[in-house]
Each structure stands twice: as structure tokens, then as C-alpha cells.
mmCIF file of the C-alpha atoms, coordinates in Angstrom:
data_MODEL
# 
_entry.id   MODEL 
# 
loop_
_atom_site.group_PDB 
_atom_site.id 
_atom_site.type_symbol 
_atom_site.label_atom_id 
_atom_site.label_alt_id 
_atom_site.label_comp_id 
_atom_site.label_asym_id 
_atom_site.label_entity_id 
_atom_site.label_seq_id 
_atom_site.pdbx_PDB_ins_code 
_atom_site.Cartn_x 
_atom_site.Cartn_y 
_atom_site.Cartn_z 
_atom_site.occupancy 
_atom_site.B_iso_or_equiv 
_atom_site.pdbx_formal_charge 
_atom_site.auth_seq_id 
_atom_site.auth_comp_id 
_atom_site.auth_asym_id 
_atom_site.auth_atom_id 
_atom_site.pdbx_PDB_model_num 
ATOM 1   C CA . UNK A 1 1   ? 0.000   0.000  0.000   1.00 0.00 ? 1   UNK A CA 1 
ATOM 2   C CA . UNK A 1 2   ? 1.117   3.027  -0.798  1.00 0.00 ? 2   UNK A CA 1 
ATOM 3   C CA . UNK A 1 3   ? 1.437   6.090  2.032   1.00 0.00 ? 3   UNK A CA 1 
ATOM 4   C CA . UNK A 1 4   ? -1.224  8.487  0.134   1.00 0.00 ? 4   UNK A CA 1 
ATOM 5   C CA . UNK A 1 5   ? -3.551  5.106  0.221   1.00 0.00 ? 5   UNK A CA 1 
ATOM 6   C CA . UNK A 1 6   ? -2.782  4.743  3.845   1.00 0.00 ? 6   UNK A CA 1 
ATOM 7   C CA . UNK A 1 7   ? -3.218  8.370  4.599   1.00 0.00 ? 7   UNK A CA 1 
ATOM 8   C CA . UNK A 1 8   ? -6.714  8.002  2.553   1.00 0.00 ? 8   UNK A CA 1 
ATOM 9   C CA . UNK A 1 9   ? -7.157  4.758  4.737   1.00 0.00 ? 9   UNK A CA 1 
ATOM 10  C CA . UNK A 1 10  ? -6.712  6.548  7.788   1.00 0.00 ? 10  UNK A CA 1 
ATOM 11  C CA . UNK A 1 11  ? -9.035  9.712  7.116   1.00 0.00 ? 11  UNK A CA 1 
ATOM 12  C CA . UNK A 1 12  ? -11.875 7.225  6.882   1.00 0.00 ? 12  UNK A CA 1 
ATOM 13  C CA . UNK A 1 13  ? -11.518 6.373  10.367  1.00 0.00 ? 13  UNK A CA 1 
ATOM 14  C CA . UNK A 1 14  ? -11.946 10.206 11.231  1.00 0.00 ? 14  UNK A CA 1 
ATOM 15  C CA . UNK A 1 15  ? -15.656 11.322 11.105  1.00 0.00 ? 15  UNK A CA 1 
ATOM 16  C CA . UNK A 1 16  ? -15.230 15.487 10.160  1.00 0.00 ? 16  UNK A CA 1 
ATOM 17  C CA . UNK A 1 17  ? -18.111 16.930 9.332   1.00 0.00 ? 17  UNK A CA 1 
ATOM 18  C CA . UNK A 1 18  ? -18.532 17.741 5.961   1.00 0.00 ? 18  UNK A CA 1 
ATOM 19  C CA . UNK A 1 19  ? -18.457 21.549 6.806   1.00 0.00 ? 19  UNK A CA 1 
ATOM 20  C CA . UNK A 1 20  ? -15.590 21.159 8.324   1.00 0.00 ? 20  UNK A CA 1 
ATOM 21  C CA . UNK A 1 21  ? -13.595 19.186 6.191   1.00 0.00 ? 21  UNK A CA 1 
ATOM 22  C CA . UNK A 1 22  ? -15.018 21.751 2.875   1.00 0.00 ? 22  UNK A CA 1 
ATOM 23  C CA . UNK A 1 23  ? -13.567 24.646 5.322   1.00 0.00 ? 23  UNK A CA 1 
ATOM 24  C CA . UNK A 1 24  ? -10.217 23.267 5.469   1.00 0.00 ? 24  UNK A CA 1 
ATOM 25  C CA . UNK A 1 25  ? -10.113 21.883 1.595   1.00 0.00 ? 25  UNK A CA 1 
ATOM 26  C CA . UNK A 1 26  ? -10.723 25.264 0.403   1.00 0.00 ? 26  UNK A CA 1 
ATOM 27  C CA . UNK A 1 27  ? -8.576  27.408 3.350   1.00 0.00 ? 27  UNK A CA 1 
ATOM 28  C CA . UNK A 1 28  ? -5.493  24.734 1.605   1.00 0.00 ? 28  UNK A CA 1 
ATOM 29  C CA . UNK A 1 29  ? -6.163  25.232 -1.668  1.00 0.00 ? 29  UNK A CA 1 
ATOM 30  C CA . UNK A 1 30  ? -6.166  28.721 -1.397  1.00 0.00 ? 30  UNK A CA 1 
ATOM 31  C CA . UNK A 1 31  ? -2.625  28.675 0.148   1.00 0.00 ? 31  UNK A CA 1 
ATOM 32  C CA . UNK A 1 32  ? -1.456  26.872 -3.087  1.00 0.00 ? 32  UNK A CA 1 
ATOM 33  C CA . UNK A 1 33  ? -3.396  29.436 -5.378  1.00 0.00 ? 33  UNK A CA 1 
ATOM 34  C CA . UNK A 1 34  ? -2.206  32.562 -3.559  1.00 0.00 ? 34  UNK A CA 1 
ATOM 35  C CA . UNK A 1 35  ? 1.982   31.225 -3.227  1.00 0.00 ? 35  UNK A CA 1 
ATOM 36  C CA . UNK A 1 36  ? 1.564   31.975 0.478   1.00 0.00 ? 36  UNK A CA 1 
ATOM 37  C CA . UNK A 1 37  ? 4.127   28.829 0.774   1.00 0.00 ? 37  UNK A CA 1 
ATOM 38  C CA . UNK A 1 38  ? 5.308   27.742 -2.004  1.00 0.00 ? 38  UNK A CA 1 
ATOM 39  C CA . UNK A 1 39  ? 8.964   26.395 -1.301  1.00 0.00 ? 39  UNK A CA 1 
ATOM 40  C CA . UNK A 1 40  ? 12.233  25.861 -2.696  1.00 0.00 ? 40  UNK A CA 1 
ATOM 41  C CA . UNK A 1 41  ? 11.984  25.339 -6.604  1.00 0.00 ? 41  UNK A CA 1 
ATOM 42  C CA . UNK A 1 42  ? 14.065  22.621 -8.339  1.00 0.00 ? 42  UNK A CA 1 
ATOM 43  C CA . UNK A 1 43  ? 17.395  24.352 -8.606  1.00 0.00 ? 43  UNK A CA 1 
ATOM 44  C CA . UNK A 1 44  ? 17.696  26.572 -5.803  1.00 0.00 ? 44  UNK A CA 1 
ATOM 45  C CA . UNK A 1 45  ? 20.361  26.794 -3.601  1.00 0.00 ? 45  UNK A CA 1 
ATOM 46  C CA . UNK A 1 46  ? 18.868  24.827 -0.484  1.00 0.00 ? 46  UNK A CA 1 
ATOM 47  C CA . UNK A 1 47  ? 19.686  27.328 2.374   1.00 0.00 ? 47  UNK A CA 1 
ATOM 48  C CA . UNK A 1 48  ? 22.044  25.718 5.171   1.00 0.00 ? 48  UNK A CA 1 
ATOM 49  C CA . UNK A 1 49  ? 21.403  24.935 8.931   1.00 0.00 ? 49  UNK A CA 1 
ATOM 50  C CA . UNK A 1 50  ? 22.346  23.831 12.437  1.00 0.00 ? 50  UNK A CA 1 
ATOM 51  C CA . UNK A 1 51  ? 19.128  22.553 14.665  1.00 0.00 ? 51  UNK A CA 1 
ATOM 52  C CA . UNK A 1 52  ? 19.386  20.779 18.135  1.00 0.00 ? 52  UNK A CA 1 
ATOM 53  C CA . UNK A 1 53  ? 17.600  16.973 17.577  1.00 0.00 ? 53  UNK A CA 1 
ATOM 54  C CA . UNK A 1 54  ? 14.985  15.761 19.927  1.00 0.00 ? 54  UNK A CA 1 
ATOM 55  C CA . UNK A 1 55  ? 18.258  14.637 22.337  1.00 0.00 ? 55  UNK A CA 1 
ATOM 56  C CA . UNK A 1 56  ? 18.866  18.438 22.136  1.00 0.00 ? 56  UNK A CA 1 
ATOM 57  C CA . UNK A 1 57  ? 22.267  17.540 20.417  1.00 0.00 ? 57  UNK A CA 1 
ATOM 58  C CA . UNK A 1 58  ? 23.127  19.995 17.344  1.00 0.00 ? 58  UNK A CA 1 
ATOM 59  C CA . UNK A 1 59  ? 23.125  18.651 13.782  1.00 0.00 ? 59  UNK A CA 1 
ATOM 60  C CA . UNK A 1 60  ? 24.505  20.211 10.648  1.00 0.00 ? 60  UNK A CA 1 
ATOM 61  C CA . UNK A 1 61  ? 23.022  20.261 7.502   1.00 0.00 ? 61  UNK A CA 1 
ATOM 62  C CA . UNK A 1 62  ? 26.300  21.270 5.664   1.00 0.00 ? 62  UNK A CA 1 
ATOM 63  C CA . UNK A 1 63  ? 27.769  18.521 7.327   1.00 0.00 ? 63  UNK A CA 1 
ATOM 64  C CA . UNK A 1 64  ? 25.051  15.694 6.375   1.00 0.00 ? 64  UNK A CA 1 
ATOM 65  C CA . UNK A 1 65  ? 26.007  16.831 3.218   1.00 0.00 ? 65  UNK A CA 1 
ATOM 66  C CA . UNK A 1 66  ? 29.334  16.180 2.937   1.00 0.00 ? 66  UNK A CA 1 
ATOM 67  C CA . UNK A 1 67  ? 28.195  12.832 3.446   1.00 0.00 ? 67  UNK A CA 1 
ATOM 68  C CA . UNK A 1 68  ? 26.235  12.527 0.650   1.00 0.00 ? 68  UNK A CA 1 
ATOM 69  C CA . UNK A 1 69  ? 22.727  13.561 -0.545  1.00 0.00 ? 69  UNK A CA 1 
ATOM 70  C CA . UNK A 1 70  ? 19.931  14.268 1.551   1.00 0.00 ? 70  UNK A CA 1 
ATOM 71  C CA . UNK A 1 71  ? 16.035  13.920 1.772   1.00 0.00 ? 71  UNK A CA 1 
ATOM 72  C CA . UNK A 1 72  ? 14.918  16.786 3.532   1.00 0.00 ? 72  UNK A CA 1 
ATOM 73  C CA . UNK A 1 73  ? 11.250  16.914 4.509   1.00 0.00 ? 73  UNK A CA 1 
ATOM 74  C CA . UNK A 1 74  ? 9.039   19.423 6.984   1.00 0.00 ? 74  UNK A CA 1 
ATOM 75  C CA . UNK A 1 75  ? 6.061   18.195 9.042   1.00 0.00 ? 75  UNK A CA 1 
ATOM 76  C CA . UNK A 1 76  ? 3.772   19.728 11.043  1.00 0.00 ? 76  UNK A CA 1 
ATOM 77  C CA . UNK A 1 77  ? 4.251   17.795 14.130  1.00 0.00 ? 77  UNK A CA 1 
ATOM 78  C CA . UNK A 1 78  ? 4.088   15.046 16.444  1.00 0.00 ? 78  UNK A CA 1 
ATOM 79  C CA . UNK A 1 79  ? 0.529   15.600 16.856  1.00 0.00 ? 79  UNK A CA 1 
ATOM 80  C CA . UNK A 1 80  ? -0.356  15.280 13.453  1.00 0.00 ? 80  UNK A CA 1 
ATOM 81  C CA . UNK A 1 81  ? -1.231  12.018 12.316  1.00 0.00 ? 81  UNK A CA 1 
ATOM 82  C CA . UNK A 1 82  ? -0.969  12.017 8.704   1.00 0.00 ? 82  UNK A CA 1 
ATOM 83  C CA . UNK A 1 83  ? 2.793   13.228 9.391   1.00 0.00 ? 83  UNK A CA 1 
ATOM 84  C CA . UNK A 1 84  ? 3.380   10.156 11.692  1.00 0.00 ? 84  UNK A CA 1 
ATOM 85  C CA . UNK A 1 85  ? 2.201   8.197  9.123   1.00 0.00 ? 85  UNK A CA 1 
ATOM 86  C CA . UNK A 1 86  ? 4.511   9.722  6.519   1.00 0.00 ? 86  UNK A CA 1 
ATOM 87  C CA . UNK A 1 87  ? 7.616   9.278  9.000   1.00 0.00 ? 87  UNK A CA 1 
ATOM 88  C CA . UNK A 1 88  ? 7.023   5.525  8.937   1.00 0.00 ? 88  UNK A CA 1 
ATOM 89  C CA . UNK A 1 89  ? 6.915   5.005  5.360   1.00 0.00 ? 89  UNK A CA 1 
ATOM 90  C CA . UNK A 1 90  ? 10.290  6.922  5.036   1.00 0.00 ? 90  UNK A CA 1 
ATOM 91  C CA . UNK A 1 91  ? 11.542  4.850  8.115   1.00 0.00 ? 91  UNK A CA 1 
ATOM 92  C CA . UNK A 1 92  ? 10.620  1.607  6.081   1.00 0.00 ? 92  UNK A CA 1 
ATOM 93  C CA . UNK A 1 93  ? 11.826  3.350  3.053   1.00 0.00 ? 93  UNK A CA 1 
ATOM 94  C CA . UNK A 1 94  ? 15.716  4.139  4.904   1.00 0.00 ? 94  UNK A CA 1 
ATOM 95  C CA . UNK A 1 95  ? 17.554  0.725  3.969   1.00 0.00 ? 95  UNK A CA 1 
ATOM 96  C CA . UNK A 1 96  ? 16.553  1.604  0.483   1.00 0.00 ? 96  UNK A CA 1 
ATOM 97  C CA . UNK A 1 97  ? 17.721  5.515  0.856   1.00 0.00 ? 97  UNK A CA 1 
ATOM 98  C CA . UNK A 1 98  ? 20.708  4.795  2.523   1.00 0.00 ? 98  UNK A CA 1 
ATOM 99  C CA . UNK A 1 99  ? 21.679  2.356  0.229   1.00 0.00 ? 99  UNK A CA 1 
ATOM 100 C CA . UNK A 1 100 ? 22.138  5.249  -2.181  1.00 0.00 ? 100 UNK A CA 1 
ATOM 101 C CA . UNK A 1 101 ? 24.498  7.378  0.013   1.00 0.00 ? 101 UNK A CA 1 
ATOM 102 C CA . UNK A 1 102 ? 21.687  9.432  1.197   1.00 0.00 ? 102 UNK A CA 1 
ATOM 103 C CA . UNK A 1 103 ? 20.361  10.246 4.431   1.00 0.00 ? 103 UNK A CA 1 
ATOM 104 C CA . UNK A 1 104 ? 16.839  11.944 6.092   1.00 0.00 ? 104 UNK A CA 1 
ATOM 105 C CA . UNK A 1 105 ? 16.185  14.492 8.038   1.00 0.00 ? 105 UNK A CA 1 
ATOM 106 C CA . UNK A 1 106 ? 12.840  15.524 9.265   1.00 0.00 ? 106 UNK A CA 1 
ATOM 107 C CA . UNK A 1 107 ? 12.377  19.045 10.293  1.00 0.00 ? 107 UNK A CA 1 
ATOM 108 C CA . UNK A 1 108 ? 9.135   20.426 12.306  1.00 0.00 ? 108 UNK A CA 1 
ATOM 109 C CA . UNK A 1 109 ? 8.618   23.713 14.944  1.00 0.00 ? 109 UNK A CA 1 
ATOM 110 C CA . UNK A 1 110 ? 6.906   20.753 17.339  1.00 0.00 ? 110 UNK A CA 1 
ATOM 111 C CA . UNK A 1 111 ? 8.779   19.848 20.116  1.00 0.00 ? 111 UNK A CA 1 
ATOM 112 C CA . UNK A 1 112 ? 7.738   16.940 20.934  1.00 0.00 ? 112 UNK A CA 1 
ATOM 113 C CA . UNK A 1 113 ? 9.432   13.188 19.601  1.00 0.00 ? 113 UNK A CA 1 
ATOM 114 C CA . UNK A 1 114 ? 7.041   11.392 17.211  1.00 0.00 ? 114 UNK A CA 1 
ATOM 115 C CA . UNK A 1 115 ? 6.703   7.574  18.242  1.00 0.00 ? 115 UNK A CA 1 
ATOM 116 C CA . UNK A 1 116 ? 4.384   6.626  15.723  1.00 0.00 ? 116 UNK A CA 1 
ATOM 117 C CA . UNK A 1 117 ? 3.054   3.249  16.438  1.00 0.00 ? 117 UNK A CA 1 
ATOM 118 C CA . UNK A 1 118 ? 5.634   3.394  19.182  1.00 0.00 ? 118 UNK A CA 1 
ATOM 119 C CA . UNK A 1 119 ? 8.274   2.694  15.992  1.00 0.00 ? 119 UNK A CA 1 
ATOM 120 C CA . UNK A 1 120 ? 11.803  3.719  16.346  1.00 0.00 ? 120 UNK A CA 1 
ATOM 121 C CA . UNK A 1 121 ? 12.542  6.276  13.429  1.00 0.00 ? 121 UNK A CA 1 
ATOM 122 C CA . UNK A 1 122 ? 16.539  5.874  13.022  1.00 0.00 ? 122 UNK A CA 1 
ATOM 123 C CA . UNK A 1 123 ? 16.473  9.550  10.929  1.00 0.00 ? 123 UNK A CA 1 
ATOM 124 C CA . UNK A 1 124 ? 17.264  13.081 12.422  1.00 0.00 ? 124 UNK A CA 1 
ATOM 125 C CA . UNK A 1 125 ? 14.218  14.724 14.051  1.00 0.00 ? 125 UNK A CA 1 
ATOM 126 C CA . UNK A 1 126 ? 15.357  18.401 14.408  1.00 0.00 ? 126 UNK A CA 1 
ATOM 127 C CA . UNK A 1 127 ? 13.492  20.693 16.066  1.00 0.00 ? 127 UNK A CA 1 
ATOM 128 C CA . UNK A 1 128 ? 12.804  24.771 13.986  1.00 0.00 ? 128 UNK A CA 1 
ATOM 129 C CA . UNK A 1 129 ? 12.132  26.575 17.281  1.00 0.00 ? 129 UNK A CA 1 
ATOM 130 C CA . UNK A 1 130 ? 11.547  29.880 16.024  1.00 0.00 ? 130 UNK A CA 1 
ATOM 131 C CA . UNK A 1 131 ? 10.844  28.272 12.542  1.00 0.00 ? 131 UNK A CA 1 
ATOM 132 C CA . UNK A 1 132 ? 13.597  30.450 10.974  1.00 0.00 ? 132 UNK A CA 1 
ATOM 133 C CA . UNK A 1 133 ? 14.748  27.651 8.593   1.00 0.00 ? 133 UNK A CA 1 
ATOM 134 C CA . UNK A 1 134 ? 10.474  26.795 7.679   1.00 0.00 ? 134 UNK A CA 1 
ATOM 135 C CA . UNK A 1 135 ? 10.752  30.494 6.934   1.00 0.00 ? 135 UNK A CA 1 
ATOM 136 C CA . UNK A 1 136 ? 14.329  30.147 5.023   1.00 0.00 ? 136 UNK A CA 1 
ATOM 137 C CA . UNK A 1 137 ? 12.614  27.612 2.942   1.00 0.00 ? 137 UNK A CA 1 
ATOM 138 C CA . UNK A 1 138 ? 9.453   29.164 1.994   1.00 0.00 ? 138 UNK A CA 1 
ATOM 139 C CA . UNK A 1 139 ? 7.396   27.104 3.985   1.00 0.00 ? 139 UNK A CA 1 
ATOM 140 C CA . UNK A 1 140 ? 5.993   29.092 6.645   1.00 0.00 ? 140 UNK A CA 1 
ATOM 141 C CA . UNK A 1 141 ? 2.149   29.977 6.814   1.00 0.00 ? 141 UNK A CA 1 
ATOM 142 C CA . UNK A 1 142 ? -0.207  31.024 10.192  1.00 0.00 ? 142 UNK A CA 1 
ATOM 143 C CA . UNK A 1 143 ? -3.273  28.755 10.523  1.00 0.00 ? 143 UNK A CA 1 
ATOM 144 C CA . UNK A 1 144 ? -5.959  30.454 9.010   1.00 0.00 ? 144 UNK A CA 1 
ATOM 145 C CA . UNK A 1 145 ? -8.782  31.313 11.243  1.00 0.00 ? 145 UNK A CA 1 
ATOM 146 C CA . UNK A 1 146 ? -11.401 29.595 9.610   1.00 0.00 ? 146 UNK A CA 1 
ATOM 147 C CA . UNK A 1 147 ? -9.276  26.350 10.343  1.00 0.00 ? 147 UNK A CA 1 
ATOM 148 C CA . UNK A 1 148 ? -8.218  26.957 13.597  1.00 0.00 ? 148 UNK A CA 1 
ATOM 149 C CA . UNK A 1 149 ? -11.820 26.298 15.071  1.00 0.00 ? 149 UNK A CA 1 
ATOM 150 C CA . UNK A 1 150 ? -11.785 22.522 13.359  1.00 0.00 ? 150 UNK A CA 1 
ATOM 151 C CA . UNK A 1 151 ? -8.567  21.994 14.965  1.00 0.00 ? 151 UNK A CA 1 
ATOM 152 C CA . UNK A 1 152 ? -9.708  22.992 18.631  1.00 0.00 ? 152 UNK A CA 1 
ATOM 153 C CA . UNK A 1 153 ? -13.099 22.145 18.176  1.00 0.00 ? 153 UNK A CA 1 
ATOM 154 C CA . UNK A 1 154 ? -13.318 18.870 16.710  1.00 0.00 ? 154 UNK A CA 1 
ATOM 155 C CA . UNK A 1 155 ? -9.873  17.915 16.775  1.00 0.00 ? 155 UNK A CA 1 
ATOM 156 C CA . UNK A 1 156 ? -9.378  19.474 20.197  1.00 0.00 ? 156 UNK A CA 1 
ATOM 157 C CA . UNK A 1 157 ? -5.706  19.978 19.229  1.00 0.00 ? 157 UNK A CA 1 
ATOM 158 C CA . UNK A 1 158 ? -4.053  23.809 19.908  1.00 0.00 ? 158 UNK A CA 1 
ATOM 159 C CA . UNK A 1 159 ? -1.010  23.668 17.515  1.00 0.00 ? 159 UNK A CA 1 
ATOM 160 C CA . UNK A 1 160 ? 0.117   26.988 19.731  1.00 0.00 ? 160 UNK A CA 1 
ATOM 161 C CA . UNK A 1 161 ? 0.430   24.531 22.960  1.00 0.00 ? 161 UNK A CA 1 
ATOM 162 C CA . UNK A 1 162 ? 2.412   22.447 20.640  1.00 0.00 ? 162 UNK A CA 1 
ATOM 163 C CA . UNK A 1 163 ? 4.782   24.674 18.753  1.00 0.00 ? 163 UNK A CA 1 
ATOM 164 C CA . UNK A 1 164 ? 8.005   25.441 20.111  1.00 0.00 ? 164 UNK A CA 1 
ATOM 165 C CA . UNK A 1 165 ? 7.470   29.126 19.874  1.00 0.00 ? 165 UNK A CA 1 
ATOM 166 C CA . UNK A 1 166 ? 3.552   28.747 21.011  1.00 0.00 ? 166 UNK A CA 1 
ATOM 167 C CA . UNK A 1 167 ? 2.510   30.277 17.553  1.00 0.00 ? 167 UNK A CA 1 
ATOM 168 C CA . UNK A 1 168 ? -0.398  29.084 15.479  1.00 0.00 ? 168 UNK A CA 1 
ATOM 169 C CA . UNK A 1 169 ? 2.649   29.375 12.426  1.00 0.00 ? 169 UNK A CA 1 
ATOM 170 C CA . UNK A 1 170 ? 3.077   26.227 10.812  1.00 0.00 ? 170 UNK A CA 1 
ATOM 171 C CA . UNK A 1 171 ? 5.035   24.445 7.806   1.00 0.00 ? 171 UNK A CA 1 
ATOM 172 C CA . UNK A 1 172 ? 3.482   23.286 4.638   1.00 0.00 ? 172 UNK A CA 1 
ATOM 173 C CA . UNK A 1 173 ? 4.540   19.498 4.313   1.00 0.00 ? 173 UNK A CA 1 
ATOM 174 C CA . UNK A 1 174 ? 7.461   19.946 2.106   1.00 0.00 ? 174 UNK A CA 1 
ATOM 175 C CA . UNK A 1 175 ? 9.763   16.893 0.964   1.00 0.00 ? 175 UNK A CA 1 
ATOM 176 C CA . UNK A 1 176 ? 13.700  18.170 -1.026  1.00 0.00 ? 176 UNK A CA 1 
ATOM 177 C CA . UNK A 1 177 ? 15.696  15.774 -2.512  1.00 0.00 ? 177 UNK A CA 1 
ATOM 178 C CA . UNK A 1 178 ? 19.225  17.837 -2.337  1.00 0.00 ? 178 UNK A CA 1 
ATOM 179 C CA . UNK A 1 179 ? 22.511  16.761 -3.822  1.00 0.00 ? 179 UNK A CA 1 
ATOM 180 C CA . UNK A 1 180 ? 25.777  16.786 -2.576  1.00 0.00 ? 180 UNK A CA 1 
ATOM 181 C CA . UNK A 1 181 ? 26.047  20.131 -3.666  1.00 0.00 ? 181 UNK A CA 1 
ATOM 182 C CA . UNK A 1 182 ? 23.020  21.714 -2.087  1.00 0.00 ? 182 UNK A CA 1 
ATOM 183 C CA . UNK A 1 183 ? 20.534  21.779 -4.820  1.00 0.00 ? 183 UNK A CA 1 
ATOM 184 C CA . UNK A 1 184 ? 16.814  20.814 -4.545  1.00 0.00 ? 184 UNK A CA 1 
ATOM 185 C CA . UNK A 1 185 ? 16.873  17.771 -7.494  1.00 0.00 ? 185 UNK A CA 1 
ATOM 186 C CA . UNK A 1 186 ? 13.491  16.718 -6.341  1.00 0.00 ? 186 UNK A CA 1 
ATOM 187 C CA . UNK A 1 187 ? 10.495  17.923 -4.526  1.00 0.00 ? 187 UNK A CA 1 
ATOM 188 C CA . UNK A 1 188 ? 6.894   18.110 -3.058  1.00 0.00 ? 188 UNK A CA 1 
ATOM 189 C CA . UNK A 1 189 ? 5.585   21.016 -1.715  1.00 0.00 ? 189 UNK A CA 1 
ATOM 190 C CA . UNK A 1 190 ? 1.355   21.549 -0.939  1.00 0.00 ? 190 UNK A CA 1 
ATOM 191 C CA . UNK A 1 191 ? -0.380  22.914 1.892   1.00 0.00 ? 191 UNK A CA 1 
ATOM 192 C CA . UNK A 1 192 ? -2.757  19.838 0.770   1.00 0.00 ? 192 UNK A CA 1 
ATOM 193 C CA . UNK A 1 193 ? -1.202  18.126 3.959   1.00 0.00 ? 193 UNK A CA 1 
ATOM 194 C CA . UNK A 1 194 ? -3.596  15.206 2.917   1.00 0.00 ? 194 UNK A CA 1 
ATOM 195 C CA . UNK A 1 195 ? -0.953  14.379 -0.042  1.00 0.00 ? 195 UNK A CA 1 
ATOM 196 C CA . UNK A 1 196 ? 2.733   13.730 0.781   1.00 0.00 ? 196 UNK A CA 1 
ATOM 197 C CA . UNK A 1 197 ? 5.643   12.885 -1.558  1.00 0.00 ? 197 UNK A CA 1 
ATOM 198 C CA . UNK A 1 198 ? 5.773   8.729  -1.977  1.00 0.00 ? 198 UNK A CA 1 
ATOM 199 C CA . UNK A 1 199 ? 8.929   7.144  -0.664  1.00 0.00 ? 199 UNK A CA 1 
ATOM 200 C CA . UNK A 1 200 ? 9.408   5.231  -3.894  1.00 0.00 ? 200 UNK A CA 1 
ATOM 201 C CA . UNK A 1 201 ? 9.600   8.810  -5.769  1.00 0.00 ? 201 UNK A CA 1 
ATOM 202 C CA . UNK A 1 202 ? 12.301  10.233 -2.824  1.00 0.00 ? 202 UNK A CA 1 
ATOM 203 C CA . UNK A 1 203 ? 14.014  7.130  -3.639  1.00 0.00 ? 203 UNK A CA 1 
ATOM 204 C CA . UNK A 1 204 ? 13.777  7.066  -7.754  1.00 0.00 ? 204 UNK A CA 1 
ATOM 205 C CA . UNK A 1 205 ? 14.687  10.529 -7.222  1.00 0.00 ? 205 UNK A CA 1 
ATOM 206 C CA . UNK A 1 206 ? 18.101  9.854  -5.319  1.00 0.00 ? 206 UNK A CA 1 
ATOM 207 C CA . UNK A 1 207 ? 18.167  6.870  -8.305  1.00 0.00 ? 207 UNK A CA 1 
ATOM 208 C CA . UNK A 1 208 ? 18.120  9.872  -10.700 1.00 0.00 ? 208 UNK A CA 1 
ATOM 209 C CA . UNK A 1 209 ? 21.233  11.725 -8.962  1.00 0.00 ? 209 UNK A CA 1 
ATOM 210 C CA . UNK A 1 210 ? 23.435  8.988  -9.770  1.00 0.00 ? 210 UNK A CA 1 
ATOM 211 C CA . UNK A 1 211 ? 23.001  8.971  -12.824 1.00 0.00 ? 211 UNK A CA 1 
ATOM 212 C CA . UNK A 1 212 ? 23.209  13.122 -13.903 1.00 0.00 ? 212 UNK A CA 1 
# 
């Protein structure tokens, strides 16, 4: 199964009402129309970064790179469970990317450690305090207003309690695929956080790297 069928899997077992669920369709694809977020374009320069991991120890992205390339993707949090869900499909995916020389690192302004399933995930979980690199990478949005009231009120989930910085800021779910050299090759950028980047397309795109 692949993890857009899972995530489509999983919303079934939700029961949003419909208003609801129209509210936050259209508040999304309004973000996309209007470039509120769009991200890094294939090409750019993919801006660099030291952030503590959930052990609070310091990791640097130059430095990942020197090691190869790297899959690079922002969630929303450890409270968000179409993110968890997309964490263990690249943690099942990692023999596969490391095999290739690459590695992953998962970025999000939540401090809290995702356990999905109570699953080890042996990838970097760095935590964007002040969300300066979210910004950095043209990911950064706030909650619109219309959406907060689904998330308190029938999600009773305050993404300000979460966040590191107690903001109602978030990331769009962005996935990079960045060379050795610190260009985006790949990526998959929508505030649609209902639709994330496949593992098997992170890893045909590392596939493609090797042979450019």
C-alpha cells in the first residue's frame, strides 16, 4: 500500500463533518493558489542549517552533506497524524535511501518526539524553534482562522500549545531531494497536507542523482 492510500485509509476512520472538512479543503487550496508557501523550486540553492535533535544535540546540515545527498522533509508535528504516518513510510523506506548514500532528516517547529506506532525512526528529528529555517525555505504559513476552530473544536488539538514558539505558524509538508552540492533535485511542496511525496519517488529521485 502506498502512504497516500494509507493516509486516505486513515481519514476514513476520522468522522469530520462535511463543513468542516469543505472549510479546510478550500482554506489549503487557497494557500497553493495565492503562493503563500510555495517552497524551494528545483534548482535553488537549499539554504544551510544547524538545529538541536529531539536529544537536544546539534546537527549540521552542511555537514550531512558532505556525506552525501539528503532527503529533507518538513512536518507539522508530532501531533499530526498524517505526518506520523509519513515518518514511517520513510523509516521503512531508509535501507533503500541509505543504500544510495543518502540520508533523512525531518524538520518540524513541534517539540515533541514522534513515536508513531511506538516505531523507532533511526532519521534526524530536528526541532525549527523559532521556525527560521520553515521560513528560510518558503514554507511558513499562520493557521488560518477559519481552520483553527476545526482543529480545537473537533480535533481538540491547539497547535500553539504544541509549537516550540507557542505560535499558530506552521510548515506546509514539504519533501527536497538535495545533492551533494546543495541543490533541490526533487520535490513536493502543498499545503494539501492530505498528499505527501511517496517514498518510492524520494528514492527514484536519489536513483536519478546517480546517474546526472
Amino acid at each position: 500500500m502506498s502512504l497516500n492510500e494509507e493516509i486516505r485509509q486513515l481519514l476514513h476512520s476520522y468522522s469530520l463533518p462535511a463543513e468542516a472538512g469543505r472549510q479546510m479543503s478550500e482554506a489549503m487550496a487557497r494557500l497553493d493558489a495565492n503562493r503563500v508557501a510555495p517552497g524551494l523550486e528545483v534548482g535553488e540553492k537549499a539554504p544551510d542549517f544547524r538545529l538541536p535533535d529531539i536529544a537536544g544535540q546539534g546537527v549540521s546540515f552542511e555537514e550531512r552533506l558532505s556525506q552525501g545527498p539528503a532527503v529533507l522533509t518538513f512536518y507539522r508535528g508530532a501531533w499530526c497524524p498524517v505526518c506520523n504516518l509519513q515518518l514511517l513510510a520513510l523509516q521503512r523506506a531508509l535501507p533503500g535511501i541509505r543504500s544510495l548514500g543518502a540520508s533523512v532528516i525531518a524538520i518540524a517547529p513541534d517539540d515533541s518526539e514522534p513515536t508513531p506506532d511506538n516505531s523507532r525512526l533511526d532519521f534526524d528529528l530536528l526541532i525549527d524553534a523559532d521556525q527560521s529555517v520553515i521560513r528560510a525555505y518558503r514554507l511558513h504559513y499562520l493557521v488560518p482562522d477559519e481552520v483553527r476552530w476545526i482543529y480545537t473544536g473537533v480535533f481538540d488539538t491547539d497547535v500553539s500549545r504544541f509549537n516550540a514558539d507557542g505560535s499558530w505558524n506552521l510548515p506546509v509538508p514539504g519533501t527536497f531531494v538535495v545533492d551533494r552540492d546543495g541543490i533541490v533535485r526533487n520535490r513536493h511542496v502543498t499545503a494539501d497536507y492530505l498528499r505527501r511525496m511517496e517514498p518510492d519517488d524520494v528514492v527514484a529521485a536519489l536513483k536519478a542523482l546517480g546517474r546526472s
